Coordinates of C-alpha atoms in Angstrom, one line a residue:
X12 CA -126.5 -98.0 -118.0
X13 CA -123.9 -97.2 -120.4
X14 CA -120.6 -99.1 -120.5
X15 CA -117.7 -96.8 -120.0
X16 CA -115.4 -98.4 -122.6
X17 CA -112.1 -96.8 -123.6
X18 CA -108.9 -98.3 -124.7
X19 CA -107.4 -97.9 -121.2
X20 CA -108.1 -95.9 -118.1
X21 CA -105.2 -93.7 -118.9
X22 CA -104.2 -92.6 -122.4
X23 CA -101.9 -90.3 -124.4
X24 CA -103.9 -87.4 -125.7
X25 CA -102.7 -85.1 -128.4
X26 CA -104.0 -81.6 -127.9
X27 CA -105.1 -80.0 -131.1
X28 CA -103.3 -76.9 -132.0
X29 CA -100.2 -77.9 -130.2
X30 CA -97.0 -79.2 -131.7
X31 CA -97.5 -82.5 -133.5
X32 CA -94.7 -83.9 -131.5
X33 CA -96.3 -83.0 -128.2
X34 CA -98.1 -85.8 -126.4
X35 CA -99.4 -85.6 -122.8
X36 CA -100.6 -88.3 -120.6
X37 CA -104.0 -87.6 -119.1
X38 CA -105.6 -89.9 -116.6
X39 CA -109.3 -90.3 -117.3
X40 CA -111.5 -89.2 -114.4
X41 CA -115.1 -90.0 -113.7
X42 CA -115.4 -87.0 -111.4
X43 CA -117.7 -84.5 -113.1
X44 CA -117.0 -81.6 -110.7
X45 CA -113.3 -81.5 -110.1
X46 CA -110.9 -79.9 -112.5
X47 CA -108.4 -82.1 -114.3
X48 CA -105.0 -82.3 -112.7
X49 CA -102.0 -83.7 -114.7
X50 CA -101.3 -87.2 -113.5
X51 CA -97.9 -87.1 -111.9
X52 CA -96.7 -89.8 -109.6
X53 CA -98.8 -89.3 -106.5
X54 CA -99.6 -90.7 -103.1
X55 CA -103.3 -91.5 -103.9
X56 CA -102.6 -94.4 -106.2
X57 CA -100.4 -97.5 -106.0
X58 CA -98.1 -99.4 -108.3
X59 CA -99.3 -102.8 -109.5
X60 CA -96.0 -104.4 -108.8
X61 CA -96.3 -103.6 -105.1
X62 CA -98.9 -106.4 -104.9
X63 CA -98.2 -110.0 -105.9
X64 CA -99.6 -111.3 -109.1
X65 CA -101.7 -113.8 -107.1
X66 CA -103.3 -111.1 -105.1
X67 CA -104.0 -109.0 -108.2
X68 CA -105.6 -112.0 -110.0
X69 CA -107.7 -112.6 -106.9
X70 CA -108.8 -109.0 -106.9
X71 CA -109.9 -109.1 -110.5
X72 CA -111.7 -112.5 -110.0
X73 CA -113.5 -111.2 -106.9
X74 CA -114.6 -108.0 -108.7
X75 CA -115.9 -110.0 -111.7
X76 CA -117.9 -112.1 -109.2
X77 CA -119.6 -109.3 -107.3
X78 CA -120.2 -107.3 -110.5
X79 CA -121.9 -110.3 -111.9
X80 CA -124.2 -110.4 -109.0
X81 CA -124.9 -106.7 -108.6
X82 CA -123.7 -104.3 -111.3
X83 CA -126.7 -104.3 -113.6
X84 CA -129.1 -106.6 -111.9
X85 CA -132.1 -104.2 -112.3
X86 CA -131.9 -104.7 -116.1
X87 CA -133.2 -108.2 -115.6
X88 CA -136.6 -106.6 -115.0
X89 CA -138.3 -108.5 -117.8
X90 CA -137.4 -111.7 -116.0
X91 CA -138.6 -110.7 -112.5
X92 CA -141.7 -108.9 -113.7
X93 CA -143.8 -112.1 -114.1
X94 CA -142.9 -113.1 -110.5
X95 CA -144.1 -109.7 -109.2
X96 CA -147.3 -110.0 -111.2
X97 CA -147.8 -113.5 -109.8
X98 CA -147.3 -112.2 -106.3
X99 CA -149.9 -109.6 -106.9
X100 CA -147.6 -106.6 -106.7
X101 CA -149.7 -103.4 -107.4
X102 CA -152.6 -105.8 -108.2
X103 CA -154.7 -103.9 -105.7
X104 CA -154.8 -101.0 -108.1
X105 CA -156.9 -103.0 -110.6
X106 CA -160.6 -102.5 -110.6
X107 CA -162.8 -105.4 -109.5
X108 CA -163.8 -106.1 -113.1
X109 CA -160.2 -106.0 -114.3
X110 CA -158.5 -107.9 -111.6
X111 CA -154.9 -108.9 -112.4
X112 CA -154.4 -112.6 -113.1
X113 CA -151.3 -114.7 -113.5
X114 CA -151.5 -114.1 -117.3
X115 CA -152.4 -110.5 -117.8
X116 CA -152.3 -107.2 -115.9
X117 CA -154.6 -104.2 -115.9
X118 CA -153.3 -100.8 -117.0
X119 CA -152.9 -99.4 -113.5
X120 CA -150.7 -102.4 -112.4
X121 CA -148.8 -102.4 -115.7
X122 CA -147.9 -98.7 -115.5
X123 CA -146.7 -98.9 -111.9
X124 CA -144.5 -102.0 -112.5
X125 CA -143.0 -100.4 -115.6
X126 CA -142.4 -97.2 -113.7
X127 CA -140.2 -99.2 -111.2
X128 CA -137.9 -100.1 -114.1
X129 CA -138.1 -96.6 -115.6
X130 CA -137.0 -95.0 -112.3
X131 CA -134.2 -97.6 -111.9
X132 CA -132.9 -96.9 -115.4
X133 CA -132.9 -93.2 -114.7
X134 CA -131.2 -93.7 -111.3
X135 CA -128.5 -95.9 -112.9
X136 CA -127.5 -93.2 -115.4
X137 CA -127.8 -90.1 -113.1
X138 CA -125.8 -92.0 -110.4
X139 CA -122.7 -91.8 -112.6
X140 CA -122.3 -88.2 -111.3
X141 CA -122.0 -88.9 -107.6
X142 CA -120.1 -92.1 -108.2
X143 CA -117.4 -90.2 -110.1
X144 CA -117.1 -87.7 -107.3
X145 CA -116.9 -90.3 -104.5
X146 CA -114.5 -92.5 -106.5
X147 CA -112.0 -89.7 -107.3
X148 CA -112.1 -88.2 -103.9
X149 CA -112.2 -91.2 -101.5
X150 CA -111.0 -94.1 -103.6
X151 CA -112.5 -97.4 -104.9
X152 CA -112.9 -99.0 -101.4
X153 CA -115.1 -96.3 -100.0
X154 CA -117.1 -96.1 -103.2
X155 CA -117.7 -99.9 -103.2
X156 CA -118.7 -99.9 -99.6
X157 CA -121.3 -97.2 -100.3
X158 CA -122.6 -99.4 -103.1
X159 CA -122.9 -102.4 -100.7
X160 CA -124.9 -100.3 -98.3
X161 CA -127.3 -99.1 -101.0
X162 CA -127.7 -102.7 -102.3
X163 CA -128.5 -103.9 -98.7
X164 CA -131.1 -101.2 -98.3
X165 CA -132.7 -102.1 -101.6
X166 CA -132.8 -105.8 -100.8
X167 CA -134.3 -105.2 -97.3
X168 CA -137.0 -102.9 -98.7
X169 CA -138.0 -105.4 -101.5
X170 CA -138.0 -108.3 -99.0
X171 CA -140.4 -106.6 -96.6
X172 CA -142.3 -104.5 -99.2
X173 CA -145.5 -106.4 -98.8
X174 CA -145.6 -105.8 -95.1
X175 CA -144.6 -102.1 -95.1
X176 CA -147.2 -99.4 -94.6
X177 CA -145.8 -97.6 -97.7
X178 CA -144.8 -98.7 -101.2
X179 CA -141.5 -100.5 -100.7
X180 CA -141.1 -101.9 -104.2
X181 CA -140.3 -98.6 -105.9
X182 CA -137.6 -97.3 -103.5
X183 CA -136.3 -100.9 -103.0
X184 CA -135.7 -101.3 -106.8
X185 CA -134.3 -97.8 -106.9
X186 CA -131.7 -98.5 -104.2
X187 CA -130.6 -101.7 -106.1
X188 CA -130.1 -99.5 -109.2
X189 CA -128.1 -96.9 -107.2
X190 CA -125.8 -99.5 -105.6
X191 CA -124.8 -101.2 -108.9
X192 CA -122.8 -98.3 -110.4
X193 CA -120.9 -97.6 -107.1
X194 CA -119.6 -101.2 -107.2
X195 CA -119.2 -101.5 -110.9
X196 CA -117.4 -98.2 -111.8
X197 CA -115.1 -98.6 -108.8
X198 CA -113.8 -101.8 -110.4
X199 CA -112.6 -100.2 -113.6
X200 CA -109.2 -99.2 -112.0
X201 CA -108.4 -103.0 -111.7
X202 CA -107.7 -103.0 -115.4
X203 CA -104.4 -101.4 -114.4
X204 CA -103.4 -104.5 -112.3
X205 CA -102.1 -106.1 -115.5
X206 CA -101.6 -103.3 -118.1
X207 CA -100.8 -105.8 -120.9
X208 CA -104.2 -107.3 -120.3
X209 CA -106.2 -104.2 -119.5
X210 CA -108.6 -104.8 -122.4
X211 CA -109.3 -108.3 -121.3
X212 CA -110.0 -107.2 -117.7
X213 CA -112.3 -104.4 -118.9
X214 CA -114.1 -106.9 -121.1
X215 CA -114.6 -109.3 -118.2
X216 CA -116.0 -106.5 -116.0
X217 CA -118.4 -105.2 -118.7
X218 CA -119.3 -108.8 -119.5
X219 CA -120.2 -109.3 -115.8
X220 CA -122.4 -106.1 -116.0
X221 CA -124.3 -107.5 -119.0
X222 CA -124.6 -110.9 -117.4
X223 CA -125.9 -109.6 -114.1
X224 CA -129.4 -109.3 -115.5
X225 CA -129.5 -113.1 -115.4
X226 CA -129.7 -113.0 -111.6
X227 CA -133.4 -112.4 -111.8
X228 CA -133.8 -114.9 -114.6
X229 CA -132.3 -117.6 -112.4
X230 CA -134.6 -116.5 -109.6
X231 CA -137.7 -116.7 -111.8
X232 CA -136.7 -120.2 -113.0
X233 CA -136.3 -121.4 -109.4
X234 CA -139.5 -119.6 -108.4
X235 CA -141.5 -121.3 -111.1
X236 CA -139.9 -124.8 -110.4
X237 CA -140.8 -124.4 -106.7
X238 CA -144.3 -123.3 -107.4
X239 CA -143.6 -120.0 -105.6
X240 CA -142.1 -121.4 -102.5
X241 CA -139.0 -119.2 -102.9
X242 CA -141.0 -116.0 -102.7
X243 CA -139.5 -112.5 -103.1
X244 CA -139.0 -112.1 -99.3
X245 CA -136.9 -115.2 -99.1
X246 CA -135.0 -114.4 -102.3
X247 CA -134.1 -110.8 -101.4
X248 CA -133.1 -111.8 -97.8
X249 CA -130.8 -114.4 -99.4
X250 CA -129.5 -111.7 -101.8
X251 CA -128.1 -109.8 -98.8
X252 CA -125.1 -112.2 -99.1
X253 CA -124.0 -110.2 -102.2
X254 CA -123.5 -106.8 -100.5
X255 CA -122.0 -108.6 -97.5
X256 CA -119.5 -110.3 -99.8
X257 CA -118.7 -106.9 -101.4
X258 CA -118.1 -105.3 -97.9
X259 CA -115.9 -108.2 -96.6
X260 CA -113.7 -108.3 -99.7
X261 CA -113.3 -104.6 -99.8
X262 CA -112.0 -104.6 -96.2
X263 CA -109.9 -107.8 -96.5
X264 CA -108.6 -108.0 -100.2
X265 CA -109.4 -105.1 -102.5
X266 CA -107.1 -102.0 -102.7
X267 CA -108.1 -98.9 -100.8
X268 CA -106.5 -96.7 -103.6
X269 CA -106.6 -97.0 -107.3
X270 CA -103.8 -98.7 -109.2
X271 CA -101.6 -96.4 -111.3
X272 CA -102.4 -96.1 -115.0
X273 CA -100.0 -97.0 -117.8
X274 CA -99.0 -93.4 -118.2
X275 CA -98.4 -92.9 -114.5
X276 CA -96.2 -96.0 -114.4
X277 CA -94.2 -94.7 -117.4
X278 CA -93.8 -91.3 -115.8
X279 CA -92.8 -93.0 -112.5
X280 CA -90.2 -95.2 -114.2
X281 CA -88.8 -92.3 -116.2
X282 CA -88.4 -90.3 -113.1
X283 CA -86.4 -93.1 -111.5
X284 CA -84.3 -93.6 -114.6
X285 CA -83.2 -89.9 -114.5
X286 CA -82.4 -89.9 -110.8
X287 CA -84.1 -91.4 -107.8
X288 CA -83.9 -88.2 -105.8
X289 CA -86.5 -86.5 -107.9
X290 CA -88.8 -89.5 -107.9
X291 CA -88.5 -89.9 -104.1
X292 CA -89.1 -86.2 -103.5
X293 CA -92.3 -86.5 -105.6
X294 CA -93.5 -89.4 -103.4
X295 CA -92.5 -87.7 -100.2
X296 CA -90.1 -90.5 -99.2
X297 CA -87.4 -88.6 -97.3
X298 CA -86.1 -91.7 -95.6
X299 CA -85.3 -93.4 -98.9
X300 CA -83.8 -90.3 -100.3
X301 CA -81.1 -90.4 -97.6
X302 CA -80.0 -93.9 -98.6
X303 CA -76.5 -94.6 -100.0
X304 CA -75.9 -94.2 -103.7
X305 CA -75.6 -98.0 -104.1
X306 CA -79.0 -98.5 -102.4
X307 CA -80.6 -95.8 -104.6
X308 CA -79.1 -97.3 -107.8
X309 CA -80.4 -100.7 -106.8
X310 CA -83.8 -99.3 -106.0
X311 CA -83.8 -97.4 -109.4
X312 CA -83.0 -100.5 -111.3
X313 CA -85.7 -102.5 -109.5
X314 CA -88.4 -100.0 -110.1
X315 CA -87.5 -99.6 -113.8
X316 CA -87.4 -103.4 -114.2
X317 CA -90.8 -103.9 -112.5
X318 CA -92.5 -101.3 -114.6
X319 CA -90.9 -102.7 -117.8
X320 CA -92.1 -106.2 -116.8
X321 CA -95.6 -104.9 -116.3
X322 CA -95.7 -103.0 -119.6
X323 CA -94.2 -105.9 -121.5
X324 CA -91.3 -103.8 -122.8
X325 CA -93.6 -101.6 -124.7
X326 CA -92.8 -98.4 -122.9
X327 CA -93.7 -94.9 -123.8
X328 CA -92.9 -95.0 -127.5
X329 CA -94.9 -98.2 -128.0
X330 CA -97.8 -96.9 -126.1
X331 CA -97.9 -93.7 -128.2
X332 CA -97.6 -95.6 -131.5
X333 CA -100.5 -97.9 -130.6
X334 CA -102.6 -94.9 -129.6
X335 CA -101.6 -93.0 -132.7
X336 CA -102.9 -95.8 -134.9
X337 CA -106.3 -95.9 -133.1
X338 CA -106.6 -92.1 -133.4
X339 CA -105.9 -92.1 -137.1
X340 CA -108.5 -94.8 -137.7
X341 CA -111.2 -92.9 -135.6
X342 CA -111.1 -89.9 -137.9
X343 CA -112.4 -87.6 -135.1
X344 CA -109.9 -88.0 -132.3
X345 CA -109.1 -84.7 -130.7
X346 CA -112.0 -82.8 -132.4
X347 CA -112.7 -80.8 -129.2
X348 CA -109.7 -81.7 -127.0
X349 CA -108.3 -78.8 -125.1
X350 CA -111.6 -76.9 -124.9
X351 CA -113.6 -76.3 -121.7
X352 CA -116.6 -78.5 -121.0
X353 CA -118.9 -75.5 -121.4
X354 CA -117.5 -74.9 -124.9
X355 CA -117.9 -78.5 -125.8
X356 CA -121.5 -78.8 -124.8
X357 CA -122.4 -75.8 -126.9
X358 CA -121.4 -77.6 -130.1
X359 CA -123.4 -79.9 -132.4
X360 CA -120.9 -82.7 -131.4
X361 CA -122.6 -82.8 -128.0
X362 CA -126.2 -81.7 -128.9
X363 CA -126.7 -84.3 -131.6
X364 CA -125.2 -87.2 -129.8
X365 CA -127.2 -86.3 -126.6
X366 CA -130.5 -86.2 -128.6
X367 CA -129.6 -89.5 -130.2
X368 CA -128.8 -90.9 -126.7
X369 CA -132.0 -89.6 -125.1
X370 CA -134.4 -91.1 -127.7
X371 CA -132.5 -94.4 -128.4
X372 CA -132.0 -95.1 -124.7
X373 CA -135.7 -94.5 -124.1
X374 CA -136.5 -96.9 -126.9
X375 CA -134.2 -99.6 -125.5
X376 CA -135.5 -99.4 -121.9
X377 CA -139.2 -99.2 -123.1
X378 CA -138.7 -102.4 -125.1
X379 CA -137.0 -104.2 -122.1
X380 CA -139.9 -103.2 -119.8
X381 CA -142.8 -104.0 -122.2
X382 CA -141.6 -106.8 -124.4
X383 CA -144.3 -109.3 -123.3
X384 CA -147.1 -106.8 -123.5
X385 CA -146.0 -105.7 -127.0
X386 CA -145.9 -109.2 -128.4
X387 CA -149.0 -110.2 -126.6
X388 CA -150.8 -107.5 -128.7
X389 CA -148.9 -108.0 -132.0
X390 CA -149.2 -111.8 -132.1
X391 CA -152.5 -112.0 -130.3
X392 CA -151.2 -115.1 -128.5
X393 CA -150.3 -114.9 -124.8
X394 CA -148.4 -118.2 -124.8
X395 CA -146.2 -117.1 -127.7
X396 CA -145.6 -113.8 -126.0
X397 CA -144.5 -115.6 -122.8
X398 CA -142.1 -117.8 -124.8
X399 CA -140.6 -114.8 -126.6
X400 CA -140.2 -113.1 -123.2
X401 CA -138.4 -116.2 -121.8
X402 CA -136.0 -116.3 -124.8
X403 CA -135.3 -112.6 -124.4
X404 CA -134.5 -113.1 -120.7
X405 CA -131.8 -115.6 -121.6
X406 CA -130.5 -113.8 -124.7
X407 CA -130.0 -110.5 -123.0
X408 CA -127.1 -111.5 -120.7
X409 CA -125.7 -114.1 -123.2
X410 CA -125.7 -111.6 -126.1
X411 CA -124.0 -109.0 -124.0
X412 CA -121.2 -111.4 -123.1
X413 CA -120.7 -112.8 -126.6
X414 CA -120.6 -109.4 -128.2
X415 CA -117.8 -107.9 -125.9
X416 CA -114.7 -109.0 -127.9
X417 CA -116.3 -108.0 -131.2
X418 CA -117.3 -104.6 -129.9
X419 CA -113.6 -103.9 -129.1
X420 CA -112.5 -105.0 -132.6
X421 CA -115.1 -102.7 -134.2
X422 CA -114.3 -99.6 -132.2
X423 CA -110.6 -100.0 -132.6
X424 CA -110.6 -100.7 -136.3
X425 CA -113.6 -98.8 -137.7
X426 CA -113.9 -95.0 -138.0
X427 CA -116.2 -93.2 -135.7
X428 CA -118.5 -91.9 -138.5
X429 CA -118.9 -95.5 -139.7
X430 CA -119.6 -96.8 -136.2
X431 CA -122.4 -94.2 -135.8
X432 CA -123.8 -95.1 -139.2
X433 CA -123.8 -98.7 -138.1
X434 CA -125.7 -97.8 -134.9
X435 CA -128.4 -95.9 -137.0
X436 CA -128.8 -98.8 -139.5
X437 CA -129.2 -101.4 -136.8
X438 CA -131.5 -99.2 -134.7
X439 CA -133.7 -98.8 -137.8
X440 CA -133.7 -102.5 -138.5
X441 CA -134.8 -103.2 -134.9
X442 CA -137.5 -100.6 -135.2
X443 CA -138.9 -102.2 -138.4
X444 CA -138.8 -105.7 -137.0
X445 CA -140.4 -104.5 -133.8
X446 CA -143.7 -103.6 -135.6
X447 CA -144.1 -106.7 -137.7
X448 CA -146.7 -109.2 -136.3
X449 CA -144.7 -112.3 -137.1
X450 CA -142.9 -114.8 -134.8
X451 CA -139.8 -114.9 -137.0
X452 CA -139.6 -111.1 -136.8
X453 CA -139.9 -111.2 -133.0
X454 CA -136.9 -113.6 -132.6
X455 CA -134.9 -111.8 -135.2
X456 CA -135.6 -108.6 -133.3
X457 CA -134.4 -110.1 -130.1
X458 CA -131.2 -111.5 -131.7
X459 CA -130.2 -108.2 -133.1
X460 CA -131.3 -106.2 -130.0
X461 CA -129.2 -108.1 -127.5
X462 CA -126.1 -107.5 -129.6
X463 CA -126.9 -103.9 -130.4
X464 CA -127.5 -102.8 -126.8
X465 CA -123.9 -103.3 -125.5
X466 CA -122.5 -102.0 -128.8
X467 CA -124.6 -98.8 -128.5
X468 CA -123.7 -98.1 -124.9
X469 CA -120.0 -98.8 -125.4
X470 CA -119.9 -96.7 -128.6
X471 CA -121.2 -93.7 -126.7
X472 CA -118.4 -93.7 -124.2
X473 CA -115.9 -94.4 -127.0
X474 CA -117.3 -91.4 -129.0
X475 CA -117.1 -89.1 -125.9
X476 CA -113.4 -90.1 -125.2
X477 CA -112.3 -89.6 -128.8
X478 CA -114.2 -86.3 -129.5
X479 CA -114.3 -84.5 -126.1
X480 CA -111.1 -86.0 -124.5
X481 CA -110.2 -87.3 -121.1
X482 CA -109.8 -83.9 -119.6
X483 CA -113.6 -83.2 -119.6
X484 CA -114.8 -86.8 -119.8
X485 CA -116.4 -86.9 -116.4
X486 CA -118.3 -83.6 -117.0
X487 CA -119.4 -84.0 -120.6
X488 CA -120.1 -87.7 -120.7
X489 CA -121.7 -87.5 -117.3
X490 CA -124.0 -84.7 -118.4
X491 CA -124.9 -86.5 -121.5
X492 CA -125.9 -89.7 -119.7
X493 CA -127.5 -87.8 -116.9
X494 CA -129.8 -85.9 -119.3
X495 CA -130.6 -89.1 -121.1
X496 CA -131.4 -90.8 -117.8
X497 CA -133.7 -88.1 -116.6
X498 CA -135.6 -87.9 -119.9
X499 CA -136.0 -91.7 -119.7
X500 CA -139.1 -90.8 -117.7
X501 CA -140.6 -90.4 -121.1
X502 CA -140.9 -94.2 -121.0
X503 CA -143.9 -93.7 -118.6
X504 CA -145.5 -91.3 -121.1
X505 CA -145.0 -93.9 -123.9
X506 CA -146.6 -96.5 -121.7
X507 CA -149.6 -94.3 -121.0
X508 CA -150.0 -93.4 -124.7
X509 CA -149.8 -97.1 -125.7
X510 CA -152.6 -98.1 -123.3
X511 CA -154.8 -95.0 -123.1
X512 CA -154.5 -93.5 -126.6
X513 CA -153.8 -96.5 -128.8
X514 CA -155.7 -99.2 -126.9
X515 CA -152.6 -101.3 -126.1
X516 CA -151.2 -101.2 -129.7
X517 CA -147.5 -100.6 -129.5
X518 CA -147.0 -100.0 -133.2
X519 CA -147.8 -96.2 -133.3
X520 CA -145.4 -95.4 -130.4
X521 CA -142.7 -97.6 -131.9
X522 CA -143.1 -96.0 -135.3
X523 CA -142.9 -92.5 -133.9
X524 CA -139.8 -93.3 -131.9
X525 CA -138.3 -95.0 -134.9
X526 CA -138.8 -91.9 -137.0
X527 CA -137.3 -89.6 -134.4
X528 CA -134.3 -91.7 -133.9
X529 CA -133.7 -92.1 -137.6
X530 CA -133.9 -88.3 -138.3
X531 CA -131.6 -87.5 -135.3
X532 CA -129.3 -90.3 -136.2
X533 CA -128.9 -89.3 -139.8
X534 CA -128.2 -85.7 -138.7
X535 CA -125.5 -87.0 -136.3
X536 CA -123.9 -89.2 -138.8
X537 CA -123.9 -86.5 -141.5
X538 CA -122.4 -83.9 -139.2
X539 CA -119.6 -86.2 -137.8
X540 CA -118.8 -87.5 -141.3
X541 CA -118.5 -84.0 -142.7
X542 CA -116.3 -82.9 -139.8
X543 CA -114.2 -86.0 -140.1
X544 CA -113.4 -85.2 -143.7
X545 CA -112.6 -81.6 -142.8
X546 CA -110.2 -82.7 -140.0
X547 CA -108.5 -85.2 -142.3
X548 CA -108.0 -82.5 -145.0
X549 CA -106.7 -80.0 -142.4
X550 CA -104.3 -82.6 -141.1
X551 CA -102.9 -83.4 -144.6
X552 CA -102.5 -79.7 -145.3
X553 CA -100.7 -79.2 -142.0
X554 CA -98.3 -82.1 -142.7
X555 CA -97.6 -80.7 -146.2
X556 CA -96.8 -77.3 -144.7
X557 CA -94.4 -78.8 -142.2
X558 CA -92.7 -81.1 -144.7
X559 CA -89.0 -80.2 -145.3
X560 CA -87.4 -80.2 -148.7
X561 CA -84.9 -83.0 -149.1
X562 CA -81.8 -82.1 -151.2
X563 CA -80.6 -85.0 -153.3
X564 CA -76.8 -85.1 -153.6
X565 CA -75.2 -85.1 -157.1
X566 CA -74.3 -88.5 -158.4
X567 CA -70.7 -87.6 -159.3
X568 CA -70.2 -86.2 -155.9
X569 CA -69.6 -82.6 -157.1
X570 CA -71.4 -79.7 -155.4

């Protein structure tokens, strides 16, 4: 799943073609079907200062805990796959002369196990569309409760899969994949509990997502240490504690409505500073509007003081200055802002990044699902392949967490064309290392891969926010990820080609995917770089045209 990383959930967006002085606040929505509505103070969101700081800290801490246990747990497939093999999952598909053992699998078993992960990866991405709709229409509490129900269904199916008259492993893993995004994306609004620390909170949440793949790692370690005593049935029944925890905390602690964004708080405070009557009318509070002038003045000062305290005295001007710096660095901010979603998806900006996303996401998920089989063939040593797999299981969540702060620094201080070029260079390096039959190349590949994966996913959402804007973010970014997710079923075709066409040799498939990603990536970088130069030149020309002539007064004071 991609990490939806933006500077903040709400941002000031300059509309190209409008006055340079004009800046509007637009709240980012994850709803791909509803039209954008300007974020005025409204009843369907709450001010952070209405809850105590202790309660808000508790909400963030609880969200990090349940995201750590559920958000991206299905991406720990490489860790749980050996357990499933050892338990004989899909082993009955192997012919008598190719029975699955604790060490290796037959093609039929391998392809079905990998399809579990392929389907889960597709579901995680496609699920962003319904999650956005539910979240925007019904709020974070309902969305998270839906997630807890889906997680429960998945855990129950996986627990009793061996006893069901149908295949319970595939739908069980699929429901786990569907439940994660409902819980995870609903937690983003908690970054507004402490606006001055929104970046840190988002980093904690995305770090929890990356680390959640370690759940299956810990289970595999316990499974191995107990000689299989903690079988999948016992584990997944115990795992029901997680969705139960989500449900209880949503009812007892977490907010039913989203917290107001920075921009909404600023607008709310400005409304009060210009007269409480207008602000109270907007919030439908007729009772307060009838209070005495002294009460209204006291209320006005309290609200302005609370908002100022939350924002750290930065206010509207400070927020716009900070955003303006990031926009200038990006080089592409506002490229398609103000256009409809249909107009945006018809441009090379969308087509090229979507193609890059489709093929690179497929490469990433294919590697996660088949790492042991690939190195088993490349190194011709099953024990080495197992050790490499075990290192990867640990490095994947750890690398994701360690890379979070550096990703933020890169995206905020490096131009978008340069970030895209970095993605292509690293992807090419990973591709080359992935076909070398050396142990050092395998470990180098893993080290780079676990850092590249979160950078890649985060850079995609950052690109979408900067190029397409917040107005159409849900539709355009959702469509891009949805298409990439659906086409991730190509992973099964790659699996089949590796086993049936190339006799288990992963090199041909990896080289083909490397070549495709390199060509598409270079096209994307070239196009964005050229457009960035054109936008910079146009901006300079625009500033030159608007520059006013300054008359220098005579030294002697005469006219």
